[in-house]
Amino acid sequence: MSSLIITLLAPVAIVTALVVLVVRRAGQMRLLAQDGVEVTGRVVAKLEQRLQKRRRGSPVRRIHYSYVDAAGRTHDNPSLVTDDFWQAQAEGGPIAVVYAKSQPHVSAPKHLA
């Protein structure tokens, strides 16, 4: 009986978590549109990951970037990006970033915001 409950609840928990993540990110993007400040950040790392199910497909590409807010604090965030954008960036090079003035830890590469 308990395995049946787990079997039924696991997918519900996964879907709930995904919905929460999507709603949260949508709220962050709305905040960036309303309260965004553009700065030039730095590409800290370019990462490429192939998931087992996607070996034949395109890899997942991510950029880690850092930027300094108006208060002088440094923030470091990752972002999933398109292949073209990933290839156009250089580690250590500049990247246009938008962060929320009211919540400086919330940010995105400018082309996504």
CSV table of N, CA, C and O in Angstrom, one decimal:
chain,number,residue,atom,x,y,z
A,1,MET,N,0.8,-1.2,0.0
A,1,MET,CA,0.0,0.0,0.0
A,1,MET,C,0.9,1.3,0.0
A,1,MET,O,0.6,2.2,-0.7
A,2,SER,N,1.9,1.3,0.8
A,2,SER,CA,2.8,2.5,0.9
A,2,SER,C,3.5,2.7,-0.5
A,2,SER,O,3.8,3.8,-0.8
A,3,SER,N,3.9,1.6,-1.1
A,3,SER,CA,4.6,1.8,-2.4
A,3,SER,C,3.6,2.4,-3.5
A,3,SER,O,4.0,3.1,-4.4
A,4,LEU,N,2.3,2.0,-3.4
A,4,LEU,CA,1.3,2.6,-4.3
A,4,LEU,C,1.2,4.1,-4.0
A,4,LEU,O,1.1,4.9,-5.0
A,5,ILE,N,1.2,4.5,-2.8
A,5,ILE,CA,1.1,5.9,-2.4
A,5,ILE,C,2.3,6.7,-3.0
A,5,ILE,O,2.2,7.7,-3.6
A,6,ILE,N,3.5,6.1,-2.8
A,6,ILE,CA,4.7,6.7,-3.3
A,6,ILE,C,4.7,6.8,-4.8
A,6,ILE,O,5.0,7.8,-5.4
A,7,THR,N,4.2,5.7,-5.4
A,7,THR,CA,4.1,5.7,-6.9
A,7,THR,C,3.2,6.8,-7.4
A,7,THR,O,3.4,7.4,-8.4
A,8,LEU,N,2.1,7.1,-6.7
A,8,LEU,CA,1.2,8.1,-7.1
A,8,LEU,C,1.6,9.5,-6.7
A,8,LEU,O,1.4,10.5,-7.5
A,9,LEU,N,2.3,9.7,-5.6
A,9,LEU,CA,2.7,11.0,-5.1
A,9,LEU,C,4.0,11.5,-5.7
A,9,LEU,O,4.1,12.7,-5.9
A,10,ALA,N,4.8,10.6,-6.1
A,10,ALA,CA,6.1,11.1,-6.7
A,10,ALA,C,5.9,11.9,-8.0
A,10,ALA,O,6.5,13.0,-8.1
A,11,PRO,N,5.1,11.5,-8.9
A,11,PRO,CA,4.9,12.3,-10.1
A,11,PRO,C,4.2,13.7,-9.8
A,11,PRO,O,4.5,14.7,-10.3
A,12,VAL,N,3.3,13.7,-8.8
A,12,VAL,CA,2.6,14.9,-8.4
A,12,VAL,C,3.6,15.8,-7.8
A,12,VAL,O,3.6,17.0,-8.1
A,13,ALA,N,4.5,15.3,-7.0
A,13,ALA,CA,5.6,16.2,-6.3
A,13,ALA,C,6.5,16.7,-7.4
A,13,ALA,O,6.9,17.9,-7.3
A,14,ILE,N,6.9,16.0,-8.4
A,14,ILE,CA,7.8,16.4,-9.4
A,14,ILE,C,7.1,17.5,-10.2
A,14,ILE,O,7.7,18.6,-10.5
A,15,VAL,N,5.9,17.3,-10.6
A,15,VAL,CA,5.2,18.3,-11.4
A,15,VAL,C,5.0,19.6,-10.6
A,15,VAL,O,5.1,20.7,-11.1
A,16,THR,N,4.6,19.4,-9.3
A,16,THR,CA,4.5,20.6,-8.5
A,16,THR,C,5.8,21.4,-8.4
A,16,THR,O,5.7,22.6,-8.5
A,17,ALA,N,6.9,20.7,-8.2
A,17,ALA,CA,8.2,21.4,-8.1
A,17,ALA,C,8.5,22.1,-9.4
A,17,ALA,O,9.0,23.3,-9.4
A,18,LEU,N,8.2,21.5,-10.5
A,18,LEU,CA,8.5,22.2,-11.8
A,18,LEU,C,7.6,23.4,-12.0
A,18,LEU,O,8.0,24.5,-12.5
A,19,VAL,N,6.3,23.3,-11.6
A,19,VAL,CA,5.4,24.5,-11.7
A,19,VAL,C,5.9,25.6,-10.8
A,19,VAL,O,5.9,26.8,-11.2
A,20,VAL,N,6.3,25.3,-9.6
A,20,VAL,CA,6.9,26.3,-8.7
A,20,VAL,C,8.1,27.0,-9.3
A,20,VAL,O,8.2,28.2,-9.2
A,21,LEU,N,9.0,26.2,-9.9
A,21,LEU,CA,10.2,26.8,-10.5
A,21,LEU,C,9.8,27.7,-11.7
A,21,LEU,O,10.4,28.8,-11.8
A,22,VAL,N,8.9,27.3,-12.5
A,22,VAL,CA,8.5,28.2,-13.6
A,22,VAL,C,7.8,29.4,-13.2
A,22,VAL,O,8.1,30.5,-13.7
A,23,VAL,N,6.9,29.3,-12.2
A,23,VAL,CA,6.2,30.5,-11.7
A,23,VAL,C,7.2,31.5,-11.0
A,23,VAL,O,7.2,32.7,-11.2
A,24,ARG,N,8.2,30.9,-10.3
A,24,ARG,CA,9.2,31.7,-9.6
A,24,ARG,C,10.0,32.5,-10.6
A,24,ARG,O,10.3,33.7,-10.5
A,25,ARG,N,10.5,31.8,-11.7
A,25,ARG,CA,11.3,32.4,-12.7
A,25,ARG,C,10.5,33.5,-13.5
A,25,ARG,O,11.0,34.5,-13.8
A,26,ALA,N,9.2,33.2,-13.7
A,26,ALA,CA,8.4,34.2,-14.4
A,26,ALA,C,8.3,35.5,-13.6
A,26,ALA,O,8.4,36.6,-14.1
A,27,GLY,N,8.1,35.3,-12.3
A,27,GLY,CA,8.1,36.5,-11.4
A,27,GLY,C,9.4,37.2,-11.4
A,27,GLY,O,9.4,38.5,-11.4
A,28,GLN,N,10.5,36.5,-11.5
A,28,GLN,CA,11.8,37.2,-11.5
A,28,GLN,C,12.0,37.9,-12.8
A,28,GLN,O,12.5,39.1,-12.8
A,29,MET,N,11.5,37.4,-13.9
A,29,MET,CA,11.6,38.1,-15.2
A,29,MET,C,10.8,39.3,-15.2
A,29,MET,O,11.1,40.3,-15.8
A,30,ARG,N,9.6,39.2,-14.6
A,30,ARG,CA,8.7,40.4,-14.5
A,30,ARG,C,9.4,41.5,-13.7
A,30,ARG,O,9.4,42.7,-14.1
A,31,LEU,N,10.1,41.1,-12.6
A,31,LEU,CA,10.8,42.0,-11.8
A,31,LEU,C,11.9,42.7,-12.5
A,31,LEU,O,12.2,43.9,-12.5
A,32,LEU,N,12.6,41.9,-13.3
A,32,LEU,CA,13.7,42.4,-14.2
A,32,LEU,C,13.2,43.4,-15.2
A,32,LEU,O,13.8,44.5,-15.5
A,33,ALA,N,12.0,43.2,-15.7
A,33,ALA,CA,11.4,44.1,-16.7
A,33,ALA,C,11.0,45.4,-16.1
A,33,ALA,O,11.2,46.5,-16.7
A,34,GLN,N,10.6,45.3,-14.8
A,34,GLN,CA,10.1,46.5,-14.2
A,34,GLN,C,11.2,47.3,-13.4
A,34,GLN,O,11.1,48.5,-13.3
A,35,ASP,N,12.1,46.6,-12.9
A,35,ASP,CA,13.1,47.2,-12.0
A,35,ASP,C,14.6,46.9,-12.4
A,35,ASP,O,15.5,46.9,-11.6
A,36,GLY,N,14.7,46.6,-13.7
A,36,GLY,CA,16.0,46.1,-14.1
A,36,GLY,C,17.1,47.2,-14.3
A,36,GLY,O,16.8,48.3,-14.7
A,37,VAL,N,18.3,46.9,-14.0
A,37,VAL,CA,19.5,47.8,-14.2
A,37,VAL,C,20.5,47.0,-15.0
A,37,VAL,O,20.8,45.9,-14.7
A,38,GLU,N,20.9,47.6,-16.1
A,38,GLU,CA,21.8,47.0,-17.0
A,38,GLU,C,23.3,47.3,-16.5
A,38,GLU,O,23.6,48.4,-16.3
A,39,VAL,N,24.1,46.2,-16.5
A,39,VAL,CA,25.5,46.3,-16.1
A,39,VAL,C,26.3,45.4,-17.1
A,39,VAL,O,25.7,44.5,-17.7
A,40,THR,N,27.6,45.6,-17.1
A,40,THR,CA,28.5,44.7,-17.8
A,40,THR,C,29.1,43.8,-16.8
A,40,THR,O,29.7,44.2,-15.9
A,41,GLY,N,28.8,42.5,-17.0
A,41,GLY,CA,29.4,41.5,-16.1
A,41,GLY,C,30.5,40.8,-16.8
A,41,GLY,O,31.0,41.2,-17.8
A,42,ARG,N,30.9,39.6,-16.2
A,42,ARG,CA,32.0,38.9,-16.7
A,42,ARG,C,31.6,37.4,-16.8
A,42,ARG,O,31.0,36.9,-15.9
A,43,VAL,N,32.0,36.7,-17.9
A,43,VAL,CA,31.7,35.3,-18.0
A,43,VAL,C,32.7,34.6,-17.2
A,43,VAL,O,33.9,34.7,-17.5
A,44,VAL,N,32.3,33.9,-16.2
A,44,VAL,CA,33.2,33.2,-15.3
A,44,VAL,C,33.5,31.8,-15.9
A,44,VAL,O,34.7,31.4,-15.8
A,45,ALA,N,32.5,31.1,-16.4
A,45,ALA,CA,32.7,29.8,-17.0
A,45,ALA,C,31.7,29.5,-18.0
A,45,ALA,O,30.5,29.9,-17.9
A,46,LYS,N,32.0,28.7,-19.0
A,46,LYS,CA,31.1,28.1,-20.0
A,46,LYS,C,31.1,26.6,-19.7
A,46,LYS,O,32.1,26.0,-19.8
A,47,LEU,N,29.9,26.1,-19.5
A,47,LEU,CA,29.7,24.7,-19.2
A,47,LEU,C,28.8,24.0,-20.3
A,47,LEU,O,27.9,24.6,-20.7
A,48,GLU,N,29.2,22.8,-20.6
A,48,GLU,CA,28.5,22.0,-21.6
A,48,GLU,C,28.2,20.7,-21.0
A,48,GLU,O,29.1,20.0,-20.5
A,49,GLN,N,26.9,20.2,-21.0
A,49,GLN,CA,26.6,19.0,-20.4
A,49,GLN,C,25.7,18.2,-21.3
A,49,GLN,O,24.7,18.7,-21.8
A,50,ARG,N,26.0,16.9,-21.5
A,50,ARG,CA,25.2,16.0,-22.3
A,50,ARG,C,24.5,15.1,-21.3
A,50,ARG,O,25.1,14.4,-20.5
A,51,LEU,N,23.1,15.1,-21.4
A,51,LEU,CA,22.3,14.2,-20.6
A,51,LEU,C,22.3,12.9,-21.3
A,51,LEU,O,22.3,12.8,-22.5
A,52,GLN,N,22.2,11.8,-20.5
A,52,GLN,CA,22.2,10.5,-21.1
A,52,GLN,C,21.1,10.3,-22.2
A,52,GLN,O,21.4,9.8,-23.3
A,53,LYS,N,20.0,10.9,-22.0
A,53,LYS,CA,18.9,10.7,-23.0
A,53,LYS,C,19.1,11.6,-24.2
A,53,LYS,O,18.5,11.4,-25.2
A,54,ARG,N,20.0,12.6,-24.1
A,54,ARG,CA,20.3,13.5,-25.2
A,54,ARG,C,21.6,13.3,-25.9
A,54,ARG,O,22.1,14.2,-26.5
A,55,ARG,N,22.2,12.2,-25.7
A,55,ARG,CA,23.6,12.0,-26.3
A,55,ARG,C,23.6,12.3,-27.8
A,55,ARG,O,24.6,12.9,-28.3
A,56,ARG,N,22.6,12.0,-28.5
A,56,ARG,CA,22.6,12.3,-29.9
A,56,ARG,C,22.2,13.7,-30.2
A,56,ARG,O,22.4,14.2,-31.3
A,57,GLY,N,21.5,14.4,-29.3
A,57,GLY,CA,21.0,15.7,-29.5
A,57,GLY,C,22.0,16.8,-29.1
A,57,GLY,O,23.2,16.5,-28.8
A,58,SER,N,21.5,18.0,-29.1
A,58,SER,CA,22.4,19.1,-28.6
A,58,SER,C,22.7,19.0,-27.1
A,58,SER,O,21.8,18.7,-26.4
A,59,PRO,N,23.8,19.4,-26.7
A,59,PRO,CA,24.1,19.5,-25.3
A,59,PRO,C,23.4,20.6,-24.6
A,59,PRO,O,23.0,21.6,-25.3
A,60,VAL,N,23.3,20.5,-23.3
A,60,VAL,CA,22.7,21.6,-22.5
A,60,VAL,C,23.9,22.6,-22.3
A,60,VAL,O,25.0,22.2,-21.8
A,61,ARG,N,23.7,23.8,-22.6
A,61,ARG,CA,24.8,24.8,-22.4
A,61,ARG,C,24.4,25.9,-21.4
A,61,ARG,O,23.3,26.4,-21.4
A,62,ARG,N,25.4,26.2,-20.6
A,62,ARG,CA,25.2,27.1,-19.4
A,62,ARG,C,26.4,28.0,-19.3
A,62,ARG,O,27.5,27.6,-19.6
A,63,ILE,N,26.0,29.2,-19.0
A,63,ILE,CA,27.1,30.2,-18.7
A,63,ILE,C,27.0,30.7,-17.2
A,63,ILE,O,25.9,30.9,-16.8
A,64,HIS,N,28.1,30.7,-16.5
A,64,HIS,CA,28.1,31.3,-15.2
A,64,HIS,C,28.7,32.7,-15.4
A,64,HIS,O,29.8,32.8,-16.0
A,65,TYR,N,28.1,33.6,-14.8
A,65,TYR,CA,28.5,35.0,-15.0
A,65,TYR,C,28.5,35.7,-13.6
A,65,TYR,O,27.9,35.3,-12.7
A,66,SER,N,29.3,36.7,-13.5
A,66,SER,CA,29.3,37.5,-12.3
A,66,SER,C,29.2,39.0,-12.7
A,66,SER,O,29.4,39.4,-13.8
A,67,TYR,N,28.7,39.8,-11.7
A,67,TYR,CA,28.5,41.2,-11.9
A,67,TYR,C,28.5,41.9,-10.5
A,67,TYR,O,28.4,41.2,-9.5
A,68,VAL,N,28.7,43.2,-10.6
A,68,VAL,CA,28.8,44.0,-9.3
A,68,VAL,C,27.6,44.9,-9.3
A,68,VAL,O,27.3,45.6,-10.3
A,69,ASP,N,26.8,44.9,-8.2
A,69,ASP,CA,25.6,45.7,-8.1
A,69,ASP,C,26.0,47.2,-7.7
A,69,ASP,O,27.2,47.4,-7.5
A,70,ALA,N,25.0,48.0,-7.6
A,70,ALA,CA,25.3,49.4,-7.3
A,70,ALA,C,25.9,49.6,-5.9
A,70,ALA,O,26.5,50.6,-5.6
A,71,ALA,N,25.6,48.6,-5.0
A,71,ALA,CA,26.2,48.7,-3.6
A,71,ALA,C,27.6,48.1,-3.6
A,71,ALA,O,28.2,48.1,-2.5
A,72,GLY,N,28.1,47.7,-4.7
A,72,GLY,CA,29.5,47.1,-4.7
A,72,GLY,C,29.6,45.7,-4.4
A,72,GLY,O,30.7,45.1,-4.3
A,73,ARG,N,28.5,45.0,-4.3
A,73,ARG,CA,28.5,43.5,-4.0
A,73,ARG,C,28.6,42.7,-5.3
A,73,ARG,O,27.9,43.1,-6.3
A,74,THR,N,29.4,41.7,-5.2
A,74,THR,CA,29.5,40.8,-6.4
A,74,THR,C,28.5,39.7,-6.3
A,74,THR,O,28.3,39.1,-5.3
A,75,HIS,N,27.9,39.4,-7.4
A,75,HIS,CA,26.9,38.3,-7.5
A,75,HIS,C,27.4,37.3,-8.6
A,75,HIS,O,27.9,37.8,-9.6
A,76,ASP,N,27.1,36.1,-8.5
A,76,ASP,CA,27.6,35.0,-9.4
A,76,ASP,C,26.3,34.1,-9.7
A,76,ASP,O,25.8,33.6,-8.8
A,77,ASN,N,25.9,34.1,-10.9
A,77,ASN,CA,24.7,33.3,-11.3
A,77,ASN,C,24.9,32.5,-12.5
A,77,ASN,O,25.7,32.9,-13.4
A,78,PRO,N,24.3,31.3,-12.6
A,78,PRO,CA,24.3,30.5,-13.9
A,78,PRO,C,23.1,30.9,-14.8
A,78,PRO,O,22.1,31.4,-14.3
A,79,SER,N,23.2,30.6,-16.0
A,79,SER,CA,22.1,30.7,-16.9
A,79,SER,C,22.1,29.7,-18.1
A,79,SER,O,23.2,29.6,-18.7
A,80,LEU,N,21.0,29.1,-18.4
A,80,LEU,CA,21.0,28.2,-19.6
A,80,LEU,C,20.9,29.2,-20.8
A,80,LEU,O,20.1,30.2,-20.7
A,81,VAL,N,21.6,28.9,-21.8
A,81,VAL,CA,21.6,29.8,-23.0
A,81,VAL,C,21.6,29.0,-24.3
A,81,VAL,O,21.8,27.8,-24.3
A,82,THR,N,21.3,29.6,-25.3
A,82,THR,CA,21.2,29.0,-26.6
A,82,THR,C,22.6,28.7,-27.1
A,82,THR,O,23.6,29.3,-26.7
A,83,ASP,N,22.7,27.8,-28.1
A,83,ASP,CA,24.0,27.4,-28.6
A,83,ASP,C,24.8,28.6,-29.2
A,83,ASP,O,25.9,28.8,-29.0
A,84,ASP,N,24.0,29.4,-30.0
A,84,ASP,CA,24.6,30.6,-30.6
A,84,ASP,C,25.2,31.6,-29.6
A,84,ASP,O,26.3,32.1,-29.8
A,85,PHE,N,24.4,31.9,-28.6
A,85,PHE,CA,24.9,32.8,-27.5
A,85,PHE,C,26.1,32.2,-26.8
A,85,PHE,O,27.1,32.9,-26.5
A,86,TRP,N,26.0,30.9,-26.5
A,86,TRP,CA,27.1,30.2,-25.8
A,86,TRP,C,28.4,30.3,-26.6
A,86,TRP,O,29.5,30.6,-26.0
A,87,GLN,N,28.3,30.1,-27.9
A,87,GLN,CA,29.5,30.1,-28.7
A,87,GLN,C,30.1,31.5,-28.9
A,87,GLN,O,31.3,31.7,-29.1
A,88,ALA,N,29.2,32.5,-28.8
A,88,ALA,CA,29.6,33.9,-29.0
A,88,ALA,C,30.3,34.5,-27.7
A,88,ALA,O,31.0,35.5,-27.8
A,89,GLN,N,30.2,33.8,-26.6
A,89,GLN,CA,30.8,34.3,-25.4
A,89,GLN,C,32.2,33.7,-25.2
A,89,GLN,O,32.5,32.6,-25.6
A,90,ALA,N,33.1,34.4,-24.5
A,90,ALA,CA,34.4,33.9,-24.1
A,90,ALA,C,34.6,33.9,-22.6
A,90,ALA,O,34.2,34.9,-22.0
A,91,GLU,N,35.1,32.9,-22.1
A,91,GLU,CA,35.4,32.9,-20.6
A,91,GLU,C,36.3,34.1,-20.3
A,91,GLU,O,37.3,34.3,-21.0
A,92,GLY,N,35.9,34.8,-19.3
A,92,GLY,CA,36.6,36.0,-18.9
A,92,GLY,C,36.2,37.3,-19.6
A,92,GLY,O,36.6,38.4,-19.3
A,93,GLY,N,35.4,37.1,-20.6
A,93,GLY,CA,34.9,38.2,-21.4
A,93,GLY,C,33.7,38.9,-20.9
A,93,GLY,O,33.1,38.4,-19.9
A,94,PRO,N,33.3,40.0,-21.4
A,94,PRO,CA,32.2,40.8,-20.9
A,94,PRO,C,30.9,40.1,-21.4
A,94,PRO,O,30.8,39.5,-22.4
A,95,ILE,N,29.8,40.4,-20.5
A,95,ILE,CA,28.5,39.9,-20.9
A,95,ILE,C,27.5,41.0,-20.3
A,95,ILE,O,27.7,41.5,-19.2
A,96,ALA,N,26.5,41.4,-21.1
A,96,ALA,CA,25.5,42.3,-20.7
A,96,ALA,C,24.5,41.6,-19.8
A,96,ALA,O,24.0,40.6,-20.1
A,97,VAL,N,24.3,42.1,-18.6
A,97,VAL,CA,23.5,41.5,-17.6
A,97,VAL,C,22.5,42.6,-17.1
A,97,VAL,O,22.8,43.8,-17.0
A,98,VAL,N,21.3,42.1,-16.8
A,98,VAL,CA,20.3,42.9,-16.1
A,98,VAL,C,20.0,42.3,-14.8
A,98,VAL,O,19.8,41.1,-14.6
A,99,TYR,N,20.0,43.2,-13.7
A,99,TYR,CA,19.7,42.7,-12.4
A,99,TYR,C,18.6,43.6,-11.8
A,99,TYR,O,18.4,44.8,-12.3
A,100,ALA,N,17.9,43.1,-10.8
A,100,ALA,CA,16.8,43.9,-10.2
A,100,ALA,C,17.3,44.8,-9.2
A,100,ALA,O,18.0,44.4,-8.2
A,101,LYS,N,17.1,46.1,-9.3
A,101,LYS,CA,17.6,47.1,-8.4
A,101,LYS,C,17.1,46.8,-6.9
A,101,LYS,O,17.9,46.9,-6.0
A,102,SER,N,15.9,46.3,-6.7
A,102,SER,CA,15.3,46.0,-5.4
A,102,SER,C,15.8,44.7,-4.9
A,102,SER,O,15.8,44.5,-3.6
A,103,GLN,N,16.2,43.8,-5.7
A,103,GLN,CA,16.7,42.5,-5.3
A,103,GLN,C,17.9,42.1,-6.2
A,103,GLN,O,17.8,41.4,-7.2
A,104,PRO,N,19.1,42.7,-5.9
A,104,PRO,CA,20.2,42.6,-6.8
A,104,PRO,C,20.7,41.2,-7.1
A,104,PRO,O,21.4,41.0,-8.1
A,105,HIS,N,20.3,40.2,-6.3
A,105,HIS,CA,20.7,38.8,-6.6
A,105,HIS,C,19.9,38.2,-7.7
A,105,HIS,O,20.3,37.2,-8.3
A,106,VAL,N,18.8,38.8,-8.1
A,106,VAL,CA,18.0,38.4,-9.2
A,106,VAL,C,18.5,39.0,-10.5
A,106,VAL,O,18.6,40.2,-10.6
A,107,SER,N,18.9,38.1,-11.5
A,107,SER,CA,19.5,38.7,-12.7
A,107,SER,C,19.3,37.7,-13.8
A,107,SER,O,18.9,36.6,-13.7
A,108,ALA,N,19.7,38.2,-15.0
A,108,ALA,CA,19.7,37.3,-16.2
A,108,ALA,C,20.6,38.0,-17.3
A,108,ALA,O,20.7,39.2,-17.2
A,109,PRO,N,21.1,37.2,-18.2
A,109,PRO,CA,21.8,37.9,-19.3
A,109,PRO,C,20.8,38.8,-20.0
A,109,PRO,O,19.6,38.5,-20.1
A,110,LYS,N,21.2,39.9,-20.5
A,110,LYS,CA,20.4,40.9,-21.1
A,110,LYS,C,19.5,40.4,-22.2
A,110,LYS,O,18.3,40.7,-22.4
A,111,HIS,N,20.1,39.5,-23.0
A,111,HIS,CA,19.3,39.0,-24.2
A,111,HIS,C,18.1,38.1,-23.8
A,111,HIS,O,17.2,37.9,-24.5
A,112,LEU,N,18.1,37.6,-22.5
A,112,LEU,CA,17.0,36.9,-22.0
A,112,LEU,C,16.0,37.8,-21.3
A,112,LEU,O,14.8,37.4,-21.2
A,113,ALA,N,16.5,38.8,-20.7
A,113,ALA,CA,15.6,39.7,-20.0
A,113,ALA,C,14.9,40.7,-20.9
A,113,ALA,O,14.0,41.3,-20.8
